[in-house]
Amino acid sequence: MRVTVRLFARLRDLAGAGELVRDVPEQATVQTVWNVLTTEMPSLREYERTMSVAVNADYSRMAAAVHDGDEVAFLPPVSGG
Amino acid sequence: MAQVAVTADPLDLDALTRDMTAGAAGDGAVATFTGLVRDHNQGRKVRFLEYEAYEPLAVRALRRIVDEVGATWPDVRLGLRHRIGRLEIGEASIIIVAVSPHRADAFAACRYAIERVKQIVPIWKREHFEGGEVWLEGATADPDDEASRLAAERIACA
């Protein structure tokens, strides 16, 4: 199945793109998507312990299941205001 | 005017205040907060800021803050707008309006809202300073982290 990955702020800069499409196995979780990304781009790993994740524009967890067509976002620590 | 918004347009505090207070005869207090882009940060001379948002989730997080305020201060109405894009020194990045029958709740809700924005709203600022640029990073966003929420409430009610 296929998911859209969204990356923001410095994560986007490190990846060189804010939106990527990736094929992941059935039964994949957010963690699976992250593993696919960081295998490709190991520099993203520095955010593993500080980032937040979202599925279809709602906060989620690494263990959450993803489905075909989902949008999975990885978010560095926020700095609004 | 929407109660919450993420927008590239300049923020208008008077318009939001008018909108939030229209037709409400039972209100006795309006507390407002305006966040400004300042010309220095951590010893750096700031030239301008660039704000980026994950817009649909940012709007959702702002609505959540409105709901949280409603749960803690049921008489308060909250309006909240965050700007994104390039902002020059002195421009407003965020405006918050809290309207209530009494001042204590209005002040507390306003302070709570800005603390929660900094905790859970997916917006980032890129600081362009003299000599370089850097993404600023604050809190790991986790709306379900009750300890953070209570910390914001303590600050608001201090």
Tab-separated table of C-alpha atoms in Angstrom:
chain	number	residue	atom	x	y	z
A	1	MET	CA	0.000	0.000	0.000
A	2	ARG	CA	1.003	3.607	-0.484
A	3	VAL	CA	1.178	6.490	1.996
A	4	THR	CA	2.009	10.169	1.725
A	5	VAL	CA	4.675	11.381	4.144
A	6	ARG	CA	4.688	15.008	5.289
A	7	LEU	CA	7.755	16.591	6.872
A	8	PHE	CA	8.012	20.041	8.419
A	9	ALA	CA	10.557	22.661	9.437
A	10	ARG	CA	14.050	21.225	9.929
A	11	LEU	CA	12.911	17.669	9.174
A	12	ARG	CA	11.782	18.939	5.780
A	13	ASP	CA	15.141	20.624	5.234
A	14	LEU	CA	17.053	17.463	6.187
A	15	ALA	CA	14.958	15.347	3.797
A	16	GLY	CA	15.046	17.961	1.045
A	17	ALA	CA	11.278	17.586	0.531
A	18	GLY	CA	8.107	18.278	2.469
A	19	GLU	CA	6.035	15.598	0.802
A	20	LEU	CA	7.054	12.098	-0.228
A	21	VAL	CA	5.103	9.075	-1.374
A	22	ARG	CA	6.280	5.677	-0.156
A	23	ASP	CA	5.148	2.074	-0.485
A	24	VAL	CA	4.917	0.254	2.828
A	25	PRO	CA	3.866	-3.333	3.648
A	26	GLU	CA	0.300	-4.202	4.683
A	27	GLN	CA	-0.092	-4.081	8.483
A	28	ALA	CA	2.323	-1.155	8.576
A	29	THR	CA	2.381	1.249	11.531
A	30	VAL	CA	3.683	4.804	11.786
A	31	GLN	CA	6.906	3.211	13.061
A	32	THR	CA	7.183	1.181	9.816
A	33	VAL	CA	6.875	4.372	7.766
A	34	TRP	CA	9.531	6.061	9.922
A	35	ASN	CA	11.844	3.055	9.481
A	36	VAL	CA	11.480	3.245	5.694
A	37	LEU	CA	12.354	6.938	5.802
A	38	THR	CA	15.313	6.698	8.136
A	39	THR	CA	16.797	3.759	6.255
A	40	GLU	CA	16.824	6.054	3.244
A	41	MET	CA	17.825	9.176	5.180
A	42	PRO	CA	19.677	8.299	8.405
A	43	SER	CA	20.122	11.994	9.316
A	44	LEU	CA	16.421	12.159	10.252
A	45	ARG	CA	17.058	9.814	13.178
A	46	GLU	CA	18.147	12.638	15.466
A	47	TYR	CA	14.428	13.510	15.803
A	48	GLU	CA	13.337	10.032	16.865
A	49	ARG	CA	12.996	10.928	20.544
A	50	THR	CA	11.726	14.511	20.222
A	51	MET	CA	9.307	14.454	17.291
A	52	SER	CA	5.531	14.074	17.288
A	53	VAL	CA	3.567	12.161	14.673
A	54	ALA	CA	0.198	12.643	13.024
A	55	VAL	CA	-1.975	10.484	10.784
A	56	ASN	CA	-4.425	12.269	8.486
A	57	ALA	CA	-3.830	15.569	10.321
A	58	ASP	CA	-4.581	14.208	13.772
A	59	TYR	CA	-1.974	13.540	16.465
A	60	SER	CA	-1.105	9.851	16.657
A	61	ARG	CA	1.457	7.396	18.045
A	62	MET	CA	4.305	5.365	16.531
A	63	ALA	CA	2.380	2.137	17.149
A	64	ALA	CA	-0.751	3.293	15.297
A	65	ALA	CA	-1.754	1.357	12.178
A	66	VAL	CA	-1.641	3.138	8.834
A	67	HIS	CA	-3.812	2.431	5.839
A	68	ASP	CA	-3.540	2.829	2.100
A	69	GLY	CA	-3.784	6.502	1.149
A	70	ASP	CA	-3.053	7.829	4.650
A	71	GLU	CA	-1.057	10.998	5.212
A	72	VAL	CA	1.624	10.399	7.843
A	73	ALA	CA	3.360	13.481	9.261
A	74	PHE	CA	6.535	13.757	11.336
A	75	LEU	CA	6.784	16.958	13.377
A	76	PRO	CA	9.865	18.422	15.074
A	77	PRO	CA	9.349	20.151	18.455
A	78	VAL	CA	7.030	23.099	17.860
A	79	SER	CA	7.888	26.800	18.192
A	80	GLY	CA	4.738	28.770	17.497
A	81	GLY	CA	3.568	31.887	19.274
B	1	MET	CA	-14.722	35.826	11.657
B	2	ALA	CA	-13.647	32.346	12.682
B	3	GLN	CA	-12.946	31.777	16.358
B	4	VAL	CA	-9.575	30.263	15.439
B	5	ALA	CA	-7.453	30.696	12.331
B	6	VAL	CA	-4.024	30.165	10.817
B	7	THR	CA	-3.518	32.840	8.200
B	8	ALA	CA	-0.897	34.532	6.041
B	9	ASP	CA	-2.752	37.850	6.364
B	10	PRO	CA	-1.769	40.524	8.909
B	11	LEU	CA	-3.597	40.085	12.235
B	12	ASP	CA	-6.215	42.605	13.327
B	13	LEU	CA	-6.735	42.606	17.097
B	14	ASP	CA	-9.482	45.255	16.971
B	15	ALA	CA	-11.497	43.219	14.483
B	16	LEU	CA	-11.144	40.011	16.508
B	17	THR	CA	-12.081	41.845	19.733
B	18	ARG	CA	-15.145	43.390	18.065
B	19	ASP	CA	-16.168	40.008	16.761
B	20	MET	CA	-15.712	38.278	20.122
B	21	THR	CA	-17.633	40.925	22.078
B	22	ALA	CA	-20.474	41.580	19.624
B	23	GLY	CA	-23.911	41.486	21.253
B	24	ALA	CA	-22.700	40.165	24.618
B	25	ALA	CA	-24.244	42.289	27.375
B	26	GLY	CA	-23.152	39.940	30.167
B	27	ASP	CA	-19.420	40.452	29.591
B	28	GLY	CA	-17.377	42.495	32.010
B	29	ALA	CA	-13.811	41.819	30.876
B	30	VAL	CA	-11.702	41.394	27.770
B	31	ALA	CA	-8.090	40.217	28.116
B	32	THR	CA	-5.911	40.168	25.009
B	33	PHE	CA	-2.453	38.900	24.138
B	34	THR	CA	-0.391	39.915	21.120
B	35	GLY	CA	2.881	38.176	20.304
B	36	LEU	CA	5.349	40.374	18.383
B	37	VAL	CA	8.429	39.596	16.321
B	38	ARG	CA	11.343	41.130	18.232
B	39	ASP	CA	14.717	42.169	16.898
B	40	HIS	CA	16.869	40.020	19.173
B	41	ASN	CA	16.937	36.436	20.429
B	42	GLN	CA	19.600	34.588	22.436
B	43	GLY	CA	22.208	37.218	21.631
B	44	ARG	CA	21.427	37.218	17.908
B	45	LYS	CA	20.232	40.226	15.945
B	46	VAL	CA	17.055	39.037	14.261
B	47	ARG	CA	16.265	40.267	10.723
B	48	PHE	CA	12.861	38.617	10.276
B	49	LEU	CA	10.989	35.388	11.049
B	50	GLU	CA	9.361	32.839	8.791
B	51	TYR	CA	6.504	30.801	10.261
B	52	GLU	CA	5.443	27.444	8.875
B	53	ALA	CA	2.403	25.396	9.956
B	54	TYR	CA	0.894	21.982	9.376
B	55	GLU	CA	-2.300	23.890	8.768
B	56	PRO	CA	-5.128	21.367	9.219
B	57	LEU	CA	-3.585	20.026	12.421
B	58	ALA	CA	-2.729	23.528	13.653
B	59	VAL	CA	-6.361	24.589	13.283
B	60	ARG	CA	-7.437	21.409	15.048
B	61	ALA	CA	-4.983	22.078	17.914
B	62	LEU	CA	-6.229	25.662	18.245
B	63	ARG	CA	-9.808	24.364	18.460
B	64	ARG	CA	-8.686	21.943	21.137
B	65	ILE	CA	-7.295	24.868	23.150
B	66	VAL	CA	-10.654	26.654	22.816
B	67	ASP	CA	-12.357	23.471	24.093
B	68	GLU	CA	-9.923	23.139	27.008
B	69	VAL	CA	-10.550	26.751	27.999
B	70	GLY	CA	-14.292	26.079	27.823
B	71	ALA	CA	-13.882	23.098	30.147
B	72	THR	CA	-11.859	25.004	32.758
B	73	TRP	CA	-13.484	28.445	32.439
B	74	PRO	CA	-17.022	27.799	31.142
B	75	ASP	CA	-17.936	31.508	31.020
B	76	VAL	CA	-14.969	32.485	28.824
B	77	ARG	CA	-15.141	32.891	25.042
B	78	LEU	CA	-11.786	32.614	23.301
B	79	GLY	CA	-10.642	33.855	19.905
B	80	LEU	CA	-7.210	32.968	18.598
B	81	ARG	CA	-5.391	33.696	15.330
B	82	HIS	CA	-1.839	32.733	14.365
B	83	ARG	CA	-0.037	34.213	11.401
B	84	ILE	CA	2.311	32.275	9.113
B	85	GLY	CA	4.739	33.233	6.347
B	86	ARG	CA	7.376	35.952	6.516
B	87	LEU	CA	6.957	38.405	9.406
B	88	GLU	CA	8.995	41.554	9.877
B	89	ILE	CA	10.242	42.951	13.199
B	90	GLY	CA	7.348	44.466	15.154
B	91	GLU	CA	4.606	42.524	13.366
B	92	ALA	CA	2.109	40.413	15.316
B	93	SER	CA	2.550	36.650	15.056
B	94	ILE	CA	-0.392	35.723	17.276
B	95	ILE	CA	-3.431	37.418	18.797
B	96	ILE	CA	-5.639	36.006	21.538
B	97	VAL	CA	-8.860	37.502	22.903
B	98	ALA	CA	-10.554	36.140	26.036
B	99	VAL	CA	-13.975	37.531	26.947
B	100	SER	CA	-15.636	36.837	30.277
B	101	PRO	CA	-18.050	38.250	32.857
B	102	HIS	CA	-15.077	38.712	35.224
B	103	ARG	CA	-11.435	39.742	34.805
B	104	ALA	CA	-9.775	36.859	36.671
B	105	ASP	CA	-11.098	34.250	34.249
B	106	ALA	CA	-10.327	36.413	31.208
B	107	PHE	CA	-6.689	36.911	32.256
B	108	ALA	CA	-6.220	33.246	33.194
B	109	ALA	CA	-7.761	31.892	29.987
B	110	CYS	CA	-5.665	34.242	27.846
B	111	ARG	CA	-2.430	33.206	29.557
B	112	TYR	CA	-3.385	29.529	29.429
B	113	ALA	CA	-4.077	29.766	25.699
B	114	ILE	CA	-0.644	31.156	24.781
B	115	GLU	CA	1.122	28.588	26.973
B	116	ARG	CA	-0.819	25.791	25.239
B	117	VAL	CA	-0.080	27.220	21.787
B	118	LYS	CA	3.612	26.875	22.575
B	119	GLN	CA	3.073	23.292	23.717
B	120	ILE	CA	0.792	21.658	21.154
B	121	VAL	CA	0.220	23.701	17.980
B	122	PRO	CA	2.282	22.458	14.996
B	123	ILE	CA	3.790	25.774	13.958
B	124	TRP	CA	7.511	26.466	13.605
B	125	LYS	CA	9.551	29.632	13.313
B	126	ARG	CA	12.681	29.976	11.254
B	127	GLU	CA	14.801	32.800	12.560
B	128	HIS	CA	16.749	34.788	10.004
B	129	PHE	CA	19.450	36.615	11.919
B	130	GLU	CA	22.570	38.560	11.028
B	131	GLY	CA	24.961	35.821	9.992
B	132	GLY	CA	22.599	32.936	9.364
B	133	GLU	CA	19.259	31.255	9.920
B	134	VAL	CA	17.967	28.574	12.245
B	135	TRP	CA	14.767	26.627	12.937
B	136	LEU	CA	13.687	27.214	16.516
B	137	GLU	CA	12.435	24.158	18.374
B	138	GLY	CA	10.561	24.197	21.664
B	139	ALA	CA	8.227	21.567	23.044
B	140	THR	CA	7.552	18.072	21.751
B	141	ALA	CA	3.861	18.382	20.924
B	142	ASP	CA	1.704	15.917	22.845
B	143	PRO	CA	-1.843	17.124	23.559
B	144	ASP	CA	-2.498	14.093	25.768
B	145	ASP	CA	0.405	14.897	28.098
B	146	GLU	CA	-1.614	15.937	31.145
B	147	ALA	CA	1.479	17.113	33.047
B	148	SER	CA	2.160	19.784	30.398
B	149	ARG	CA	-1.468	20.850	30.373
B	150	LEU	CA	-1.483	21.210	34.146
B	151	ALA	CA	1.753	23.203	33.990
B	152	ALA	CA	0.060	25.637	31.608
B	153	GLU	CA	-2.908	25.855	33.971
B	154	ARG	CA	-0.630	26.551	36.949
B	155	ILE	CA	1.113	29.363	35.074
B	156	ALA	CA	-2.256	30.779	34.038
B	157	CYS	CA	-3.601	30.786	37.575
B	158	ALA	CA	-0.417	31.921	39.334
